[in-house]
Each structure stands twice: as C-alpha cells, then as structure tokens.
C-alpha cells in the first residue's frame, strides 16, 4: 500500500472513495481550510451510498467544524451519495 500523501485538487469537490475512513478526521477539516484559503464556500463531498457509515462520519465531522454554515444531502442524481456543504463567509 502506498502511504505517500495524495495531491488533492482544491476545487470544491472531495471524493472520499480513495481514502481510508480513519483519514477523514484530518482530511475533511484540512480540505475545508484549503477551500476557505481559495475562496471556495460551497463544497461537494462524495461519500457514496453504501451502508451509510461513511456519510454519518462525514456529517459528524461537519457538525463539529466551526466553518460549516450548513450541509444537506445532494438533491441531484447522486442523491444521498454526496453531501453539499456551505461554509461561512468570514470577513
């Protein structure tokens, strides 16, 4: 298994399929910080449908993040396979 850091494009879409669940605790807050630095305030986190465990973990992390204004399941064709996050615009 390759443990080298992955280079993530900071474009407002985070696909969690290539990450391990134990990485989420640092990945999601770090990604939110990176988006804020680039002025990106609307994010899409793709967690898939599956059993819902990953979605619940993502939502728990979003609940604890002070930069998150709101989030909801995506209402498009991916439905509950992605979460849309709105960040607080500060300044």
Coordinates of N, CA, C and O in Angstrom, one line a residue:
X1 N 0.8 -1.2 0.0 CA 0.0 0.0 0.0 C 0.9 1.2 0.0 O 1.8 1.3 0.7
X2 N 0.5 2.2 -0.8 CA 1.3 3.4 -0.9 C 0.8 4.4 0.1 O -0.3 4.9 0.1
X3 N 1.7 4.8 1.0 CA 1.3 5.8 2.1 C 1.7 7.2 1.8 O 1.7 8.0 2.7
X4 N 2.2 7.4 0.6 CA 2.6 8.8 0.3 C 1.4 9.7 0.2 O 0.3 9.3 -0.1
X5 N 1.6 11.0 0.6 CA 0.4 11.9 0.6 C -0.1 12.0 -0.8 O 0.6 12.1 -1.8
X6 N -1.4 12.1 -0.9 CA -2.1 12.3 -2.2 C -2.2 13.8 -2.5 O -2.5 14.5 -1.6
X7 N -1.9 14.2 -3.7 CA -2.1 15.6 -4.1 C -3.6 15.8 -4.5 O -4.0 15.2 -5.4
X8 N -4.2 16.6 -3.7 CA -5.7 16.9 -4.0 C -5.9 18.2 -4.7 O -5.4 19.2 -4.3
X9 N -6.7 18.1 -5.8 CA -7.1 19.4 -6.3 C -8.1 20.1 -5.4 O -9.0 19.5 -4.9
X10 N -7.9 21.4 -5.1 CA -8.8 22.1 -4.3 C -9.7 22.9 -5.2 O -9.5 24.0 -5.6
X11 N -10.9 22.2 -5.5 CA -11.8 22.7 -6.4 C -13.2 22.7 -5.9 O -14.2 23.0 -6.6
X12 N -13.4 22.3 -4.6 CA -14.7 22.3 -4.0 C -15.4 20.9 -4.0 O -16.4 20.7 -3.5
X13 N -14.7 19.9 -4.7 CA -15.3 18.6 -4.7 C -14.3 17.6 -4.1 O -13.1 17.6 -4.5
X14 N -14.7 16.9 -3.1 CA -13.9 16.0 -2.4 C -14.5 14.6 -2.5 O -15.5 14.3 -2.0
X15 N -13.8 13.7 -3.3 CA -14.3 12.3 -3.5 C -13.6 11.4 -2.5 O -12.3 11.3 -2.5
X16 N -14.3 10.9 -1.5 CA -13.7 10.1 -0.5 C -13.4 8.7 -0.8 O -12.9 7.9 0.0
X17 N -13.7 8.2 -2.0 CA -13.6 6.8 -2.4 C -12.1 6.4 -2.4 O -11.9 5.2 -2.2
X18 N -11.2 7.3 -2.5 CA -9.8 6.8 -2.5 C -9.1 6.9 -1.1 O -7.9 6.7 -1.0
X19 N -9.9 7.3 -0.1 CA -9.3 7.5 1.2 C -9.8 6.4 2.2 O -10.9 5.9 2.0
X20 N -9.0 6.2 3.2 CA -9.5 5.3 4.3 C -10.3 6.0 5.3 O -10.1 7.2 5.5
X21 N -11.3 5.4 5.9 CA -12.2 6.0 6.9 C -11.4 6.7 8.0 O -11.8 7.8 8.5
X22 N -10.3 6.1 8.4 CA -9.5 6.7 9.5 C -8.8 8.0 9.1 O -8.3 8.7 10.0
X23 N -8.7 8.3 7.8 CA -8.1 9.5 7.3 C -9.1 10.7 7.4 O -8.6 11.9 7.4
X24 N -10.3 10.5 7.6 CA -11.3 11.5 7.5 C -11.2 12.6 8.6 O -11.4 13.8 8.3
X25 N -10.8 12.2 9.8 CA -10.7 13.1 10.9 C -9.8 14.3 10.6 O -10.0 15.4 11.1
X26 N -8.7 14.1 9.8 CA -7.9 15.2 9.4 C -8.1 15.7 8.0 O -8.0 16.9 7.7
X27 N -8.5 14.8 7.1 CA -8.7 15.1 5.7 C -9.8 16.2 5.6 O -9.6 17.2 4.9
X28 N -11.0 16.0 6.1 CA -12.1 16.9 5.9 C -11.8 18.3 6.5 O -12.0 19.3 5.8
X29 N -11.4 18.4 7.7 CA -11.0 19.8 8.2 C -9.9 20.5 7.4 O -10.0 21.7 7.1
X30 N -8.9 19.7 7.0 CA -7.9 20.3 6.2 C -8.4 20.7 4.8 O -8.0 21.8 4.3
X31 N -9.3 19.9 4.2 CA -9.8 20.3 2.9 C -10.7 21.6 3.1 O -10.6 22.5 2.2
X32 N -11.5 21.7 4.1 CA -12.3 22.9 4.4 C -11.4 24.1 4.5 O -11.7 25.1 3.9
X33 N -10.3 24.0 5.2 CA -9.4 25.1 5.4 C -8.8 25.5 4.0 O -8.7 26.7 3.7
X34 N -8.4 24.5 3.2 CA -7.8 24.8 1.9 C -8.8 25.5 1.0 O -8.4 26.4 0.3
X35 N -10.1 25.1 1.1 CA -11.1 25.7 0.3 C -11.3 27.2 0.7 O -11.4 28.1 -0.1
X36 N -11.3 27.4 2.0 CA -11.5 28.7 2.5 C -10.4 29.6 2.0 O -10.6 30.8 1.7
X37 N -9.1 29.1 2.0 CA -8.0 29.9 1.6 C -8.1 30.3 0.1 O -7.6 31.3 -0.3
X38 N -8.8 29.5 -0.7 CA -9.0 29.8 -2.1 C -10.3 30.5 -2.4 O -10.7 30.7 -3.5
X39 N -11.1 30.8 -1.3 CA -12.4 31.5 -1.5 C -13.5 30.6 -2.0 O -14.4 31.1 -2.6
X40 N -13.4 29.3 -1.8 CA -14.4 28.4 -2.2 C -15.3 28.1 -0.9 O -14.8 27.6 0.1
X41 N -16.6 28.5 -1.0 CA -17.5 28.4 0.1 C -18.6 27.3 -0.1 O -19.4 27.2 0.8
X42 N -18.7 26.7 -1.2 CA -19.7 25.7 -1.5 C -18.9 24.4 -1.9 O -18.2 24.4 -2.9
X43 N -19.1 23.3 -1.1 CA -18.3 22.1 -1.3 C -19.3 21.0 -1.6 O -20.4 21.0 -1.2
X44 N -18.8 20.0 -2.3 CA -19.5 18.7 -2.5 C -18.5 17.6 -2.0 O -17.4 17.5 -2.5
X45 N -19.0 16.9 -1.0 CA -18.2 15.7 -0.5 C -18.9 14.5 -1.0 O -20.1 14.2 -0.6
X46 N -18.2 13.7 -1.8 CA -18.8 12.4 -2.3 C -18.4 11.3 -1.4 O -17.2 11.0 -1.3
X47 N -19.4 10.7 -0.8 CA -19.1 9.6 0.2 C -19.7 8.3 -0.3 O -19.4 7.2 0.3
X48 N -20.5 8.3 -1.3 CA -21.2 7.1 -1.8 C -22.4 6.8 -1.0 O -22.6 7.4 0.1
X49 N -23.1 5.8 -1.4 CA -24.3 5.4 -0.7 C -24.0 4.3 0.3 O -24.1 4.5 1.5
X50 N -23.6 3.1 -0.1 CA -23.2 2.1 0.8 C -24.1 1.8 2.0 O -25.3 1.9 1.8
X51 N -23.5 1.6 3.1 CA -24.3 1.3 4.3 C -24.7 2.6 5.1 O -25.4 2.5 6.0
X52 N -24.1 3.7 4.7 CA -24.3 5.0 5.4 C -23.4 5.3 6.5 O -23.4 6.4 7.0
X53 N -22.4 4.4 6.8 CA -21.5 4.7 7.8 C -20.6 5.8 7.5 O -20.3 6.7 8.3
X54 N -20.1 5.9 6.2 CA -19.2 7.0 5.8 C -19.9 8.3 5.8 O -19.4 9.3 6.3
X55 N -21.2 8.3 5.4 CA -22.0 9.5 5.4 C -22.1 10.0 6.8 O -22.0 11.2 7.1
X56 N -22.5 9.1 7.7 CA -22.6 9.5 9.1 C -21.3 10.1 9.7 O -21.4 11.1 10.4
X57 N -20.2 9.5 9.3 CA -18.9 10.0 9.8 C -18.7 11.4 9.3 O -18.2 12.3 10.0
X58 N -18.9 11.6 8.0 CA -18.7 12.9 7.4 C -19.6 13.9 8.0 O -19.2 15.0 8.4
X59 N -20.9 13.6 8.3 CA -21.8 14.6 8.9 C -21.4 14.9 10.3 O -21.5 16.0 10.7
X60 N -20.9 13.9 11.0 CA -20.4 14.2 12.4 C -19.2 15.1 12.4 O -19.2 16.0 13.2
X61 N -18.3 15.0 11.4 CA -17.2 15.9 11.3 C -17.7 17.3 10.9 O -17.2 18.3 11.4
X62 N -18.7 17.4 10.1 CA -19.2 18.7 9.7 C -19.9 19.4 10.8 O -19.8 20.6 11.0
X63 N -20.6 18.6 11.6 CA -21.3 19.1 12.8 C -20.3 19.8 13.8 O -20.6 20.8 14.4
X64 N -19.1 19.3 13.8 CA -18.1 19.8 14.8 C -17.2 20.9 14.2 O -16.4 21.5 14.9
X65 N -17.3 21.2 12.9 CA -16.5 22.2 12.2 C -17.0 23.6 12.3 O -18.1 23.8 11.8
X66 N -16.3 24.5 12.9 CA -16.8 25.9 13.1 C -17.0 26.7 11.8 O -17.7 27.7 11.8
X67 N -16.4 26.2 10.7 CA -16.5 26.9 9.4 C -17.8 26.5 8.6 O -18.1 27.2 7.7
X68 N -18.5 25.5 9.1 CA -19.6 24.9 8.3 C -20.9 25.7 8.7 O -21.2 25.8 9.9
X69 N -21.5 26.3 7.7 CA -22.8 27.0 8.0 C -23.9 26.0 7.9 O -24.8 26.1 8.8
X70 N -23.9 25.2 6.9 CA -25.0 24.2 6.7 C -24.5 23.1 5.8 O -23.5 23.3 5.1
X71 N -25.2 22.0 5.8 CA -25.0 20.9 4.8 C -26.3 20.1 4.6 O -27.2 20.2 5.5
X72 N -26.3 19.5 3.5 CA -27.5 18.7 3.2 C -27.1 17.6 2.1 O -26.1 17.8 1.4
X73 N -27.9 16.6 2.0 CA -27.6 15.6 1.0 C -27.9 16.2 -0.4 O -28.8 17.0 -0.5
X74 N -27.1 15.9 -1.3 CA -27.3 16.4 -2.7 C -28.6 16.0 -3.2 O -29.1 14.9 -3.0
X75 N -29.3 16.9 -3.9 CA -30.6 16.6 -4.4 C -30.6 16.2 -5.9 O -31.6 16.1 -6.5
X76 N -29.4 16.0 -6.5 CA -29.3 15.6 -7.9 C -29.3 14.1 -8.1 O -29.7 13.3 -7.1
X77 N -28.9 13.6 -9.2 CA -28.9 12.2 -9.5 C -28.1 11.3 -8.5 O -28.4 10.1 -8.3
X78 N -27.1 11.9 -7.9 CA -26.3 11.1 -6.9 C -27.0 11.0 -5.6 O -26.6 10.2 -4.7
X79 N -28.1 11.8 -5.4 CA -28.9 11.8 -4.2 C -28.1 11.7 -3.0 O -27.2 12.5 -2.7
X80 N -28.3 10.7 -2.1 CA -27.6 10.7 -0.9 C -26.2 10.1 -0.9 O -25.7 9.7 0.1
X81 N -25.6 10.1 -2.1 CA -24.3 9.6 -2.3 C -23.3 10.8 -2.1 O -22.1 10.6 -2.2
X82 N -23.8 12.0 -1.9 CA -22.9 13.2 -1.8 C -23.6 14.1 -0.8 O -24.9 14.2 -0.7
X83 N -22.8 14.9 -0.2 CA -23.3 16.0 0.7 C -22.8 17.3 0.2 O -21.6 17.5 -0.1
X84 N -23.7 18.3 0.2 CA -23.4 19.7 -0.2 C -23.1 20.4 1.1 O -24.0 20.4 2.0
X85 N -22.0 21.1 1.1 CA -21.6 21.9 2.3 C -21.5 23.4 2.0 O -20.9 23.7 1.0
X86 N -22.1 24.2 2.8 CA -22.0 25.6 2.7 C -21.1 26.1 3.8 O -21.4 25.9 5.0
X87 N -20.0 26.8 3.5 CA -19.1 27.3 4.5 C -19.5 28.8 4.8 O -20.0 29.5 4.0
X88 N -19.1 29.2 6.1 CA -19.4 30.6 6.5 C -18.4 31.5 5.7 O -17.2 31.2 5.7
X89 N -18.9 32.6 5.2 CA -18.1 33.6 4.6 C -17.7 34.6 5.7 O -18.6 35.2 6.3
X90 N -16.4 34.6 6.0 CA -15.9 35.4 7.1 C -15.2 36.6 6.6 O -14.6 36.6 5.5
X91 N -15.3 37.7 7.3 CA -14.5 38.9 6.9 C -15.4 40.0 6.8 O -15.6 41.0 6.7

